[in-house]
Tab-separated table of C-alpha atoms in Angstrom:
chain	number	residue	atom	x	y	z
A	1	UNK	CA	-34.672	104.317	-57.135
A	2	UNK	CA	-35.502	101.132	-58.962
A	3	UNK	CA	-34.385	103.209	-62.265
A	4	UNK	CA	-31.272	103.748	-60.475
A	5	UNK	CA	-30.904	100.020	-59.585
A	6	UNK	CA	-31.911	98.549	-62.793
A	7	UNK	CA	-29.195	100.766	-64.325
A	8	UNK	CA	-26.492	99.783	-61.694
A	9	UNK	CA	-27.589	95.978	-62.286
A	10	UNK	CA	-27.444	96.179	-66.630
A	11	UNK	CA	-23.552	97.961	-66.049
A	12	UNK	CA	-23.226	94.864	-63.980
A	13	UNK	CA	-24.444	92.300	-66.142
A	14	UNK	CA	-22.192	93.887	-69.147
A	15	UNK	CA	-19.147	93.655	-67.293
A	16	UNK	CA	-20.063	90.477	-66.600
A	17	UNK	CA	-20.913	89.452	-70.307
A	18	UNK	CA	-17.518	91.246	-71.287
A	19	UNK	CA	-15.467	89.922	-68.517
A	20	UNK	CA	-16.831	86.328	-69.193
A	21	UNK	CA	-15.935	87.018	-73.219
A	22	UNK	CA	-12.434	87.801	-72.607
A	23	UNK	CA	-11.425	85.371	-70.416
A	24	UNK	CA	-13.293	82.425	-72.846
A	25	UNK	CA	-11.281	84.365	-75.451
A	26	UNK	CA	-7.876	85.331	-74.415
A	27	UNK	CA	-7.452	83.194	-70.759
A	28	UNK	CA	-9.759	80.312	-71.411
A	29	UNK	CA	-7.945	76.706	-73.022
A	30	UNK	CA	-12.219	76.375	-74.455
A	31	UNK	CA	-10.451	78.533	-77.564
A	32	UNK	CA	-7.090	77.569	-77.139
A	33	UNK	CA	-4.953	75.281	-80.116
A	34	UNK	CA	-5.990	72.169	-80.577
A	35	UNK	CA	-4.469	71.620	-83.503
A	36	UNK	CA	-1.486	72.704	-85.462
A	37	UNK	CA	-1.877	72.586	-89.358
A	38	UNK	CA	1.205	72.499	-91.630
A	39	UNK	CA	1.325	73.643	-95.131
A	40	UNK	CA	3.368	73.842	-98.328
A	41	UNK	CA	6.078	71.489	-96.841
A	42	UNK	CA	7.777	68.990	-98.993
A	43	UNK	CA	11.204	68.589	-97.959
A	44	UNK	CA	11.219	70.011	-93.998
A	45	UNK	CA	8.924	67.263	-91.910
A	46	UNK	CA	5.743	68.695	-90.549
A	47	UNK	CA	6.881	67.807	-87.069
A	48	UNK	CA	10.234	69.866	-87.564
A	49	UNK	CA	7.604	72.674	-87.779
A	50	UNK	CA	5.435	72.215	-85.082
A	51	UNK	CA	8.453	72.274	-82.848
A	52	UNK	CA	10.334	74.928	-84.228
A	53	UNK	CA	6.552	77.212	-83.614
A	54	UNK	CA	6.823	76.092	-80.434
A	55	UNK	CA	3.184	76.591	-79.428
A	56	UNK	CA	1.610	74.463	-76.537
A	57	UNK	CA	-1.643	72.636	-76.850
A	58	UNK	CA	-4.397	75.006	-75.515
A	59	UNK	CA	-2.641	77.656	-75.312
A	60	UNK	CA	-5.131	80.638	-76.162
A	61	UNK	CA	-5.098	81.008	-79.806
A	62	UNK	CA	-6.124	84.754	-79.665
A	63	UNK	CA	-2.620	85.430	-77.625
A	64	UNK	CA	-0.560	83.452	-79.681
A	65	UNK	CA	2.077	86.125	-81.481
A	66	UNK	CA	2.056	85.296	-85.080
A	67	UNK	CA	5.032	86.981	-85.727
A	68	UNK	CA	7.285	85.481	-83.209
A	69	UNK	CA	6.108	81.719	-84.406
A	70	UNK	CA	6.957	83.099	-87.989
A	71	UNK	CA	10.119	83.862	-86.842
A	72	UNK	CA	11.418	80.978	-85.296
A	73	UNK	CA	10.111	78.793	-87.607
A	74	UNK	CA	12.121	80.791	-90.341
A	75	UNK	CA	15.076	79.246	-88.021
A	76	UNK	CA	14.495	76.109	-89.540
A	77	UNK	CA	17.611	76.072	-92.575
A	78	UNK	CA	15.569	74.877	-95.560
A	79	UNK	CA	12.207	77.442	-94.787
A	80	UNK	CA	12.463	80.522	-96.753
A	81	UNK	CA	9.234	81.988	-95.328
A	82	UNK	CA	6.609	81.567	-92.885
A	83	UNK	CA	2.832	82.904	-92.371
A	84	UNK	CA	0.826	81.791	-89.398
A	85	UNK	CA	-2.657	82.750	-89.350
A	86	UNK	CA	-5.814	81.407	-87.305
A	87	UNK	CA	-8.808	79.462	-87.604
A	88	UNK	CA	-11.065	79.252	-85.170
A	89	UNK	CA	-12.211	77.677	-82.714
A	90	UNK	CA	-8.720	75.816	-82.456
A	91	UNK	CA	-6.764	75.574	-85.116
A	92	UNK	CA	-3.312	77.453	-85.879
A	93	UNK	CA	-2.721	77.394	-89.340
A	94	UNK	CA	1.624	77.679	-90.515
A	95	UNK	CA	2.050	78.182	-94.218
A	96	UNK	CA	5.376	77.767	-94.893
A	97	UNK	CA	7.956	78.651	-98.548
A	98	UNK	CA	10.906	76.169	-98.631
A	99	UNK	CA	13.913	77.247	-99.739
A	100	UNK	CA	14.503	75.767	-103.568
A	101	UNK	CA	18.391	75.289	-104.582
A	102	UNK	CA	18.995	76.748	-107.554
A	103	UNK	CA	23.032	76.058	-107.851
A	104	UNK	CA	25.497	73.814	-106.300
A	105	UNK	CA	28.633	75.179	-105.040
A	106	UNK	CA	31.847	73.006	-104.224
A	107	UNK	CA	32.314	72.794	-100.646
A	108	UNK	CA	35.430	70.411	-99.068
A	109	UNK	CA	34.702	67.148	-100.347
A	110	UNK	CA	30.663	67.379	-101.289
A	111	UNK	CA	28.698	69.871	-102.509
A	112	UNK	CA	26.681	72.963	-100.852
A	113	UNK	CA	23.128	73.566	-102.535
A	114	UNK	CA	22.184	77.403	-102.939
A	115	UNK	CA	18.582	78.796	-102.669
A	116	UNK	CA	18.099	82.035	-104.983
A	117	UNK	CA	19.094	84.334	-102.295
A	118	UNK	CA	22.182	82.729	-101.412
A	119	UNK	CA	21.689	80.469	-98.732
A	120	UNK	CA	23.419	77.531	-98.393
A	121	UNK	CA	20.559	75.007	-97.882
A	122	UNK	CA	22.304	71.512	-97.398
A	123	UNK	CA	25.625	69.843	-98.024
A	124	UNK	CA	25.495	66.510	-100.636
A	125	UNK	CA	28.229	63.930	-101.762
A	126	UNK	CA	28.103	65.272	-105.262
A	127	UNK	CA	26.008	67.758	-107.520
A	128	UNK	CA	22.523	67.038	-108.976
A	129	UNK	CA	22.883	66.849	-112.974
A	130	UNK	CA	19.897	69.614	-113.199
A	131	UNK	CA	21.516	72.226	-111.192
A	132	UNK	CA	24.502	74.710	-112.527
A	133	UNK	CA	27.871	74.612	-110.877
A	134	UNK	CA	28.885	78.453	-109.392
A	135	UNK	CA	32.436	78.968	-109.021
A	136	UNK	CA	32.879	81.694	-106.759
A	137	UNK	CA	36.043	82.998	-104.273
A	138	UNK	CA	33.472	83.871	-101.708
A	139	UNK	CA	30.015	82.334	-101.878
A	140	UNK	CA	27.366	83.599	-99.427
A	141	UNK	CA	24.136	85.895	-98.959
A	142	UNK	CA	26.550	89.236	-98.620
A	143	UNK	CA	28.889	88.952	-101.141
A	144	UNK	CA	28.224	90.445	-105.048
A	145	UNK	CA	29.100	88.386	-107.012
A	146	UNK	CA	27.001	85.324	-105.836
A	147	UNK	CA	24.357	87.712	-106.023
A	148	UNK	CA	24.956	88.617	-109.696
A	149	UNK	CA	25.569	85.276	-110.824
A	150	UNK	CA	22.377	83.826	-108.948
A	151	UNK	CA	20.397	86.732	-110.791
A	152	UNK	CA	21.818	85.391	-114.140
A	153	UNK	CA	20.622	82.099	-113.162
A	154	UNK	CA	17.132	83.147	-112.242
A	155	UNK	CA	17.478	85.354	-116.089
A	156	UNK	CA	17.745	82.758	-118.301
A	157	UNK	CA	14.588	80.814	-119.646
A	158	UNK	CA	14.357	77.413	-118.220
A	159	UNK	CA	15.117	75.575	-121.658
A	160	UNK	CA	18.575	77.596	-121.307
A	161	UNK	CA	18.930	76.962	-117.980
A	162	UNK	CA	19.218	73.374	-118.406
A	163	UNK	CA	22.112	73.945	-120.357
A	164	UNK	CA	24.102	75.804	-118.092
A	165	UNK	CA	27.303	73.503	-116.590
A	166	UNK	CA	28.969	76.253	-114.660
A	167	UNK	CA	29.088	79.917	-113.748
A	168	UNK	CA	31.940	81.677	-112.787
A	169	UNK	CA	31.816	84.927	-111.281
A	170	UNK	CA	35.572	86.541	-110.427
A	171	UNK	CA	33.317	89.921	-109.839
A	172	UNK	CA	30.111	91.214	-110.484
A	173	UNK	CA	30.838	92.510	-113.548
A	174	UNK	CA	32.789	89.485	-114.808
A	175	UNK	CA	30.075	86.478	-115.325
A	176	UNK	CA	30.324	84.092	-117.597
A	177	UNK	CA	28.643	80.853	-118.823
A	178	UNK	CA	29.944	77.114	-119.665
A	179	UNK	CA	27.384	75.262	-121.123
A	180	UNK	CA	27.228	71.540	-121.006
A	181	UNK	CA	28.192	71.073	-124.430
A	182	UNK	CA	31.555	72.990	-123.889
A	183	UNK	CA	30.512	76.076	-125.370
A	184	UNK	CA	31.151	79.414	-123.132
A	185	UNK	CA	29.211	82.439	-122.855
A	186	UNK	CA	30.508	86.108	-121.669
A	187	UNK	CA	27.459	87.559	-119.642
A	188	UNK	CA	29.411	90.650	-118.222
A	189	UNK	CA	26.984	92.319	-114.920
A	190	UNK	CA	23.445	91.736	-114.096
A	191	UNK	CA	22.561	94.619	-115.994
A	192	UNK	CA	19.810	94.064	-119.151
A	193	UNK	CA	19.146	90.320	-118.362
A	194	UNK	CA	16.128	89.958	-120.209
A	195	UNK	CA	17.674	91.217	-123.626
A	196	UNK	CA	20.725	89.156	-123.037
A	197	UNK	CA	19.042	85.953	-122.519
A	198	UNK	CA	16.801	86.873	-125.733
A	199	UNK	CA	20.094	87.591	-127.706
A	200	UNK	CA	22.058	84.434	-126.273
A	201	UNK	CA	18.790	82.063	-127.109
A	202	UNK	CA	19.278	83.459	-131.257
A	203	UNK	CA	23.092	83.734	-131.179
A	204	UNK	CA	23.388	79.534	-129.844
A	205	UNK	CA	21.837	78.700	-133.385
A	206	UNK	CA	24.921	79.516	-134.717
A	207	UNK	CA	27.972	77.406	-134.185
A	208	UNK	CA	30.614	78.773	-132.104
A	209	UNK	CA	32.909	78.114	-129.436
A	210	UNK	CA	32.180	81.496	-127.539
A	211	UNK	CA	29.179	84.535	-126.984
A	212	UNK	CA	29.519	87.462	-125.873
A	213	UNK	CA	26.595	89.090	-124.643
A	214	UNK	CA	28.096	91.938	-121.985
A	215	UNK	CA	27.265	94.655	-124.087
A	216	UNK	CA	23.550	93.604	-125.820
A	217	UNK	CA	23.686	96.634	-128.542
A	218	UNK	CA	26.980	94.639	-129.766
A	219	UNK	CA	27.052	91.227	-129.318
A	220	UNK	CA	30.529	89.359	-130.628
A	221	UNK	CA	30.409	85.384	-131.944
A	222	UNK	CA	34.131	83.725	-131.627
């Protein structure tokens, strides 16, 4: 009988150890978010993320759903990605990728600045001197030839980049260069970018008004 007893009182006393552990863990404010760390921000205010995550102070940090504060916090225009983890006791910890314009498109009477996937991140008066000018019909995440002239971009070595005035893109298939020292470049598709951009670097030691790199086994100089 007292066997029988002592047994019935340990299952007690572990369901009573467990019960206590998940309510401290996943009811209980005693681990819940104290604090709200922001990281990797330069441009979007830390505040502007705190909100946007949307978590309440002591709000269990074991419940909180990573993956929904990732997601609303990718809401935010200029955040490209998000990663929440935890620290405990209190501390929620939002890691966070802006987006980084890579182009400037003309848009009414300003100018739209373009991350490398396409996304228009914010509208300006005029253009900064460092990025390239895209003239496009139909600028936007979906539509191919953004995409192709955006991968050109992100193709050429930064030296060469610098250069770059404008890129137009009728098509896909129909990029070309204007470099800020008038010169023009034919870059044809996104197809072989690395040996184009290795070609084009050699080929601008000669003098010449245009290059022709669409087809890398036969380059033309006009």
């Amino acid at each position: 009988m007292n066997r029988a007893w002592r047994t019935v009182f340990l299952a007690l006393l572990t369901a009573g150890v467990v019960g206590s552990a998940v309510w401290l863990v996943f009811l209980s404010p005693v681990l819940g978010v104290r604090d709200v760390r922001v990281t990797g921000n330069v441009d979007v205010p830390a505040a502007q993320i705190r909100q946007a995550a949307g978590v309440a102070d002591g709000t269990p940090l074991a419940t909180v759903d990573a993956a929904e504060v990732e997601g609303r916090i990718r809401g935010i225009r200029r955040v490209e990605s998000a990663a929440v983890s935890r620290t405990w006791p209190g501390t929620l910890v939002i890691e966070v990728v802006e987006r980084e314009p890579v182009a400037a498109v003309p848009a009414g009477g300003g100018t739209a600045l373009m991350d490398r996937h396409g996304v228009l991140v914010e509208v300006r008066e005029t253009a900064p001197p460092t990025l390239p000018v895209l003239r496009l019909d139909r600028p936007g995440p979906g539509d191919p030839a953004t995409a192709a002239a955006l991968a050109v971009i992100g193709a050429l070595p930064e030296d060469l980049a610098r250069r770059v005035a404008e890129v137009h893109a009728p098509s896909a298939e129909t990029v070309t260069l204007r470099l800020k020292d008038g010169r023009a470049v034919v870059w044809g598709g996104r197809d072989r970018p690395a040996d184009k951009a290795r070609i084009l670097v050699t080929l601008l030691q000669r003098p010449a008004d245009t290059y022709d790199v669409s087809s890398p086994d036969v380059v033309t100089v006009d």
